[in-house]
Coordinates of C-alpha atoms in Angstrom, one line a residue:
Chain C
M297 CA 0.0 0.0 0.0
E298 CA 1.2 3.5 -0.8
Q299 CA 1.0 6.4 1.6
I300 CA 0.4 10.0 0.5
S301 CA 2.1 12.8 2.4
K302 CA -0.3 15.7 3.1
D303 CA 1.6 17.8 5.6
S304 CA 4.3 19.3 3.4
L305 CA 4.1 21.5 0.3
K306 CA 6.6 22.3 -2.4
I307 CA 6.5 25.9 -3.5
V308 CA 8.9 27.3 -6.2
V309 CA 9.6 30.9 -6.7
F310 CA 10.3 31.8 -10.4
G311 CA 11.3 35.1 -11.9
A312 CA 13.6 36.8 -14.3
L313 CA 17.2 37.8 -13.5
N314 CA 17.5 40.2 -10.6
A315 CA 13.8 40.1 -9.7
G316 CA 14.8 39.5 -6.1
K317 CA 14.0 35.8 -5.7
T318 CA 16.8 35.0 -3.3
T319 CA 16.0 38.0 -1.1
F320 CA 12.3 37.0 -1.3
V321 CA 12.9 33.5 0.1
E322 CA 15.5 34.7 2.6
R323 CA 13.1 37.3 4.0
L324 CA 10.1 35.0 3.8
S325 CA 11.9 32.3 5.8
G326 CA 13.5 34.7 8.2
Q327 CA 16.6 32.5 8.4
E328 CA 19.8 31.6 6.6
L329 CA 18.9 29.5 3.5
F330 CA 19.7 25.8 3.6
L331 CA 21.2 26.1 0.1
K332 CA 22.1 29.3 -1.7
G333 CA 23.3 28.3 -5.1
E334 CA 24.9 31.6 -6.3
Y335 CA 28.0 32.8 -8.0
E336 CA 28.8 36.5 -7.8
S337 CA 25.3 37.3 -6.7
I338 CA 23.6 35.4 -9.5
T339 CA 21.7 32.2 -8.7
T340 CA 23.2 29.6 -10.9
S341 CA 21.5 26.5 -9.4
F342 CA 18.8 27.2 -6.9
D343 CA 18.0 28.4 -3.4
F344 CA 16.3 26.1 -0.8
V345 CA 14.9 26.5 2.6
Q346 CA 12.1 25.0 4.7
I347 CA 9.6 27.0 6.7
K348 CA 6.5 26.3 8.8
Q349 CA 3.3 28.0 7.6
Q350 CA -0.3 27.2 8.3
D351 CA 0.7 23.8 9.9
Y352 CA 2.5 22.9 6.7
L353 CA 6.2 22.2 6.3
I354 CA 6.9 24.3 3.2
H355 CA 9.8 23.2 1.0
L356 CA 10.6 26.6 -0.6
F357 CA 12.8 26.7 -3.7
A358 CA 13.9 29.7 -5.8
S359 CA 14.9 29.1 -9.4
P360 CA 17.8 30.7 -11.3
G361 CA 16.6 33.8 -13.2
H362 CA 19.3 33.8 -15.8
R363 CA 18.0 32.4 -19.1
R364 CA 21.2 30.4 -19.4
F365 CA 20.2 28.3 -16.4
S366 CA 16.6 27.8 -17.4
F367 CA 17.2 24.1 -17.8
M368 CA 16.9 24.0 -14.0
W369 CA 13.3 25.2 -14.2
E370 CA 11.9 21.8 -15.1
T371 CA 13.9 20.0 -12.4
L372 CA 12.8 22.4 -9.7
A373 CA 9.1 22.4 -10.9
T374 CA 8.8 18.6 -10.6
G375 CA 6.2 17.8 -8.0
M376 CA 5.5 21.4 -7.0
D377 CA 2.2 22.2 -5.3
G378 CA 2.3 25.9 -6.1
A379 CA 4.4 28.6 -7.6
I380 CA 5.2 32.3 -7.2
L381 CA 6.2 34.4 -10.2
L382 CA 8.2 37.3 -9.0
L383 CA 8.3 40.4 -11.3
D384 CA 10.8 43.2 -11.0
S385 CA 8.6 46.3 -10.8
T386 CA 11.5 48.5 -11.8
V387 CA 11.8 46.7 -15.1
G388 CA 8.2 45.9 -15.9
V389 CA 6.9 42.7 -17.6
T390 CA 9.6 41.1 -19.6
P391 CA 9.7 38.3 -22.3
V392 CA 11.1 36.0 -19.6
D393 CA 8.0 36.6 -17.5
H394 CA 5.8 35.7 -20.4
E395 CA 7.8 32.5 -20.9
L396 CA 7.6 31.7 -17.2
I397 CA 3.8 32.1 -17.1
D398 CA 3.5 29.7 -20.0
F399 CA 5.9 27.3 -18.2
I400 CA 4.1 27.4 -14.9
E401 CA 0.7 27.0 -16.4
Q402 CA 1.8 23.7 -18.0
Y403 CA 1.9 22.3 -14.4
G404 CA -1.7 23.1 -13.6
V405 CA -0.9 24.2 -10.0
P406 CA -2.1 27.3 -8.2
Y407 CA 0.2 30.3 -8.6
I408 CA 0.4 33.9 -7.7
I409 CA 2.2 36.9 -9.0
A410 CA 4.3 39.1 -6.8
A411 CA 5.3 42.5 -8.2
N412 CA 8.5 43.0 -6.2
K413 CA 10.6 46.1 -5.4
D414 CA 7.4 47.9 -4.5
D415 CA 9.6 50.1 -2.3
I416 CA 11.2 51.6 -5.5
F417 CA 8.4 51.5 -8.0
K418 CA 4.7 50.4 -7.8
M419 CA 3.5 48.4 -10.7
D420 CA -0.3 48.4 -11.2
P421 CA -1.6 44.8 -10.8
E422 CA -4.2 45.4 -13.5
F423 CA -1.5 46.4 -15.9
I424 CA 0.3 43.1 -15.1
R425 CA -2.9 41.2 -15.5
K426 CA -3.5 42.7 -18.9
E427 CA 0.2 42.3 -20.0
L428 CA 0.3 38.6 -19.0
K429 CA -3.3 37.9 -20.1
L430 CA -4.1 36.5 -16.6
S431 CA -7.6 35.5 -15.5
D432 CA -9.2 37.3 -12.6
N433 CA -8.7 34.4 -10.2
I434 CA -4.9 34.8 -10.3
L435 CA -3.8 36.9 -7.4
I436 CA -1.4 39.7 -8.1
G437 CA 0.2 41.4 -5.1
N438 CA 2.8 44.1 -4.7
T439 CA 5.8 43.1 -2.5
S440 CA 9.0 44.5 -1.2
A441 CA 11.3 41.6 -0.3
L442 CA 13.8 44.0 1.0
N443 CA 11.3 45.5 3.5
D444 CA 9.6 42.1 4.1
D445 CA 6.4 43.7 2.9
N446 CA 3.4 41.5 2.0
L447 CA 5.4 38.3 1.7
D448 CA 3.7 36.2 4.4
N449 CA 0.3 37.4 3.3
L450 CA 0.9 36.3 -0.3
L451 CA 2.2 32.9 0.8
D452 CA -0.8 32.4 3.0
K453 CA -3.1 33.2 0.0
L454 CA -1.2 30.7 -2.2
I455 CA -1.5 28.0 0.5
D456 CA -5.3 28.8 0.7
D457 CA -5.5 28.3 -3.1
I458 CA -3.6 25.0 -2.9
N459 CA -5.9 23.8 -0.1
K460 CA -8.9 24.7 -2.2
R461 CA -7.6 22.9 -5.2
N462 CA -6.6 19.8 -3.1
N463 CA -10.1 19.7 -1.4
K464 CA -12.0 19.8 -4.6
Chain M
M1382 CA 3.8 14.5 -19.9
D1383 CA 1.7 15.0 -16.8
H1384 CA 3.2 18.2 -15.5
A1385 CA 0.8 18.3 -12.5
R1386 CA 1.9 15.0 -11.0
R1387 CA 2.9 15.4 -7.4
V1388 CA 5.8 13.2 -6.3
N1389 CA 4.3 12.3 -3.0
I1390 CA 3.7 8.6 -3.3
I1391 CA 6.0 6.7 -0.9
P1392 CA 7.3 3.5 -2.3
Q1393 CA 6.3 0.6 -0.1
N1394 CA 9.2 -1.3 1.6
F1395 CA 11.7 1.3 0.7
E1396 CA 13.2 0.9 4.2
N1397 CA 14.0 -2.7 3.3
V1398 CA 15.9 -1.6 0.3
L1399 CA 17.9 0.9 2.4
L1400 CA 18.5 -1.8 5.0
T1401 CA 19.9 -4.1 2.4
I1402 CA 22.1 -1.3 1.0
N1403 CA 23.3 -0.1 4.4
R1404 CA 24.6 -3.7 5.1
I1405 CA 27.0 -3.5 2.2
K1406 CA 30.6 -3.0 3.4
G1407 CA 31.7 0.5 2.8
V1408 CA 28.3 2.1 2.8
K1409 CA 27.9 4.9 5.4
D1410 CA 24.3 5.8 4.8
S1411 CA 21.6 5.8 2.1
L1412 CA 18.5 7.8 1.4
V1413 CA 15.5 7.7 -0.9
A1414 CA 14.2 11.0 -2.3
G1415 CA 11.4 11.9 -4.7
L1416 CA 12.2 13.5 -8.0
D1417 CA 10.7 16.6 -6.4
G1418 CA 13.8 16.8 -4.2
I1419 CA 12.0 15.9 -1.0
P1420 CA 13.3 13.0 1.1
I1421 CA 11.1 10.0 1.8
G1422 CA 10.8 9.0 5.4
K1423 CA 12.6 11.1 8.0
I1424 CA 12.7 14.8 6.9
D1425 CA 15.5 16.7 8.6
R1426 CA 17.7 19.5 7.4
E1427 CA 20.5 17.2 6.3
S1428 CA 18.3 14.8 4.4
S1429 CA 16.4 17.7 2.8
V1430 CA 19.5 19.4 1.6
L1431 CA 20.9 16.2 0.3
S1432 CA 17.7 15.3 -1.5
A1433 CA 17.2 18.7 -3.1
S1434 CA 20.8 19.1 -4.3
T1435 CA 20.9 15.5 -5.6
V1436 CA 17.8 15.9 -7.7
A1437 CA 19.1 19.2 -9.0
A1438 CA 22.5 17.7 -9.8
L1439 CA 20.7 14.8 -11.7
G1440 CA 18.7 17.4 -13.6
A1441 CA 21.9 19.3 -14.6
V1442 CA 23.8 16.2 -15.6
R1443 CA 20.8 14.9 -17.6
E1444 CA 20.9 18.2 -19.5
L1445 CA 24.6 17.7 -20.0
T1446 CA 24.2 14.2 -21.5
K1447 CA 21.3 15.4 -23.6
T1448 CA 23.2 18.4 -24.9
V1449 CA 26.1 16.3 -26.1
S1450 CA 23.9 13.4 -27.2
Y1451 CA 25.6 11.0 -24.9
G1452 CA 22.8 8.5 -24.1
D1453 CA 20.5 8.2 -21.1
L1454 CA 21.9 8.9 -17.6
E1455 CA 22.1 5.6 -15.6
Q1456 CA 24.0 6.5 -12.5
L1457 CA 25.8 9.5 -11.1
I1458 CA 28.9 9.0 -9.0
V1459 CA 30.5 11.9 -7.1
E1460 CA 34.0 11.5 -5.7
T1461 CA 35.2 13.6 -2.8
D1462 CA 38.1 13.3 -0.4
Y1463 CA 35.6 11.8 2.1
G1464 CA 34.2 9.1 -0.1
K1465 CA 31.7 8.7 -2.9
I1466 CA 28.1 9.6 -3.4
I1467 CA 26.2 7.3 -5.7
I1468 CA 22.9 8.3 -7.1
E1469 CA 20.6 6.0 -9.0
E1470 CA 17.0 6.2 -10.1
F1471 CA 14.7 4.1 -7.9
G1472 CA 11.4 3.3 -9.7
T1473 CA 10.1 6.1 -11.9
E1474 CA 9.6 8.8 -9.3
H1475 CA 12.5 8.4 -6.9
V1476 CA 16.2 8.3 -6.6
I1477 CA 18.4 6.5 -4.1
I1478 CA 21.4 8.2 -2.7
I1479 CA 24.3 6.3 -1.2
L1480 CA 27.2 7.7 0.8
T1481 CA 30.3 5.5 0.9
E1482 CA 33.6 5.3 2.7
I1483 CA 36.6 6.5 0.8
N1484 CA 38.0 3.0 0.3
A1485 CA 34.7 1.3 -0.4
N1486 CA 34.5 -1.4 -3.0
I1487 CA 32.5 0.7 -5.5
G1488 CA 32.1 -2.2 -8.0
M1489 CA 30.4 -4.4 -5.3
I1490 CA 28.2 -1.5 -4.1
R1491 CA 27.1 -0.8 -7.7
V1492 CA 26.2 -4.4 -8.4
M1493 CA 24.3 -4.8 -5.0
L1494 CA 22.6 -1.5 -5.7
K1495 CA 21.4 -2.6 -9.1
K1496 CA 20.2 -5.9 -7.6
A1497 CA 18.3 -4.1 -4.7
V1498 CA 16.6 -1.7 -7.1
R1499 CA 15.7 -4.5 -9.5
D1500 CA 14.3 -6.7 -6.8
F1501 CA 12.3 -3.7 -5.5
T1502 CA 10.9 -2.9 -9.0
N1503 CA 10.0 -6.6 -9.6
N1504 CA 8.3 -7.0 -6.3
K1505 CA 6.2 -3.8 -6.5

């Protein structure tokens, strides 16, 4: 007989280069990352940490943003329960963001959009929705990873979405 | 490909496979992880990091072999000054990770590992 684990979730943070993914998972976890796969401040492999949220053990991964390391996306996405796409508000919506939305949607898991660097520039969520052609049920939130602003709240909402999907 | 598949099915009797492998001379420890990078069984920091990094390494090496058209990846062996780390697919959704002593008989371990994995697969 096979057992199914229900008390842990795998969540992966995707985003273009320099969107702030590593800072996002660092601030969200509030601890030193278990793995920080960077070379000269660029994530070349992945970041990894575990946190407790809503009675779940969250396995939180951050992908490399550089297009050159995009072959890691599929490896990291395997078995994920949910995803966060981090946008760099100071840059806007980029072709890599479009590519990442298409990539994430293939997995059919709940995901949210975090428009990061809100402390520098605020990107209108409705502009993002239009640019990325997202349906109304995809949550878009403004965050500042640097200031730890709105990170927990977004993660909670993603977990709620995952719960809803799993309870269907 | 079913992209939505969650790797959360725990292979039955995986502990028996690990027990068999841990009895092999030169084996320090072994672990089963899902291809999602999450360990099966006890989840602590060390096993979590080992599982996540192993699966990422497998993904990267698969990309390497694909890029140079050098066949399908069968086994990954990492050599360090402490010993070796042997990584092999275990069923279709898991990998087995073996840590060995520096002077371990790697040939014997590889043969025993293949047998243990084959027996597990046949008895599922």
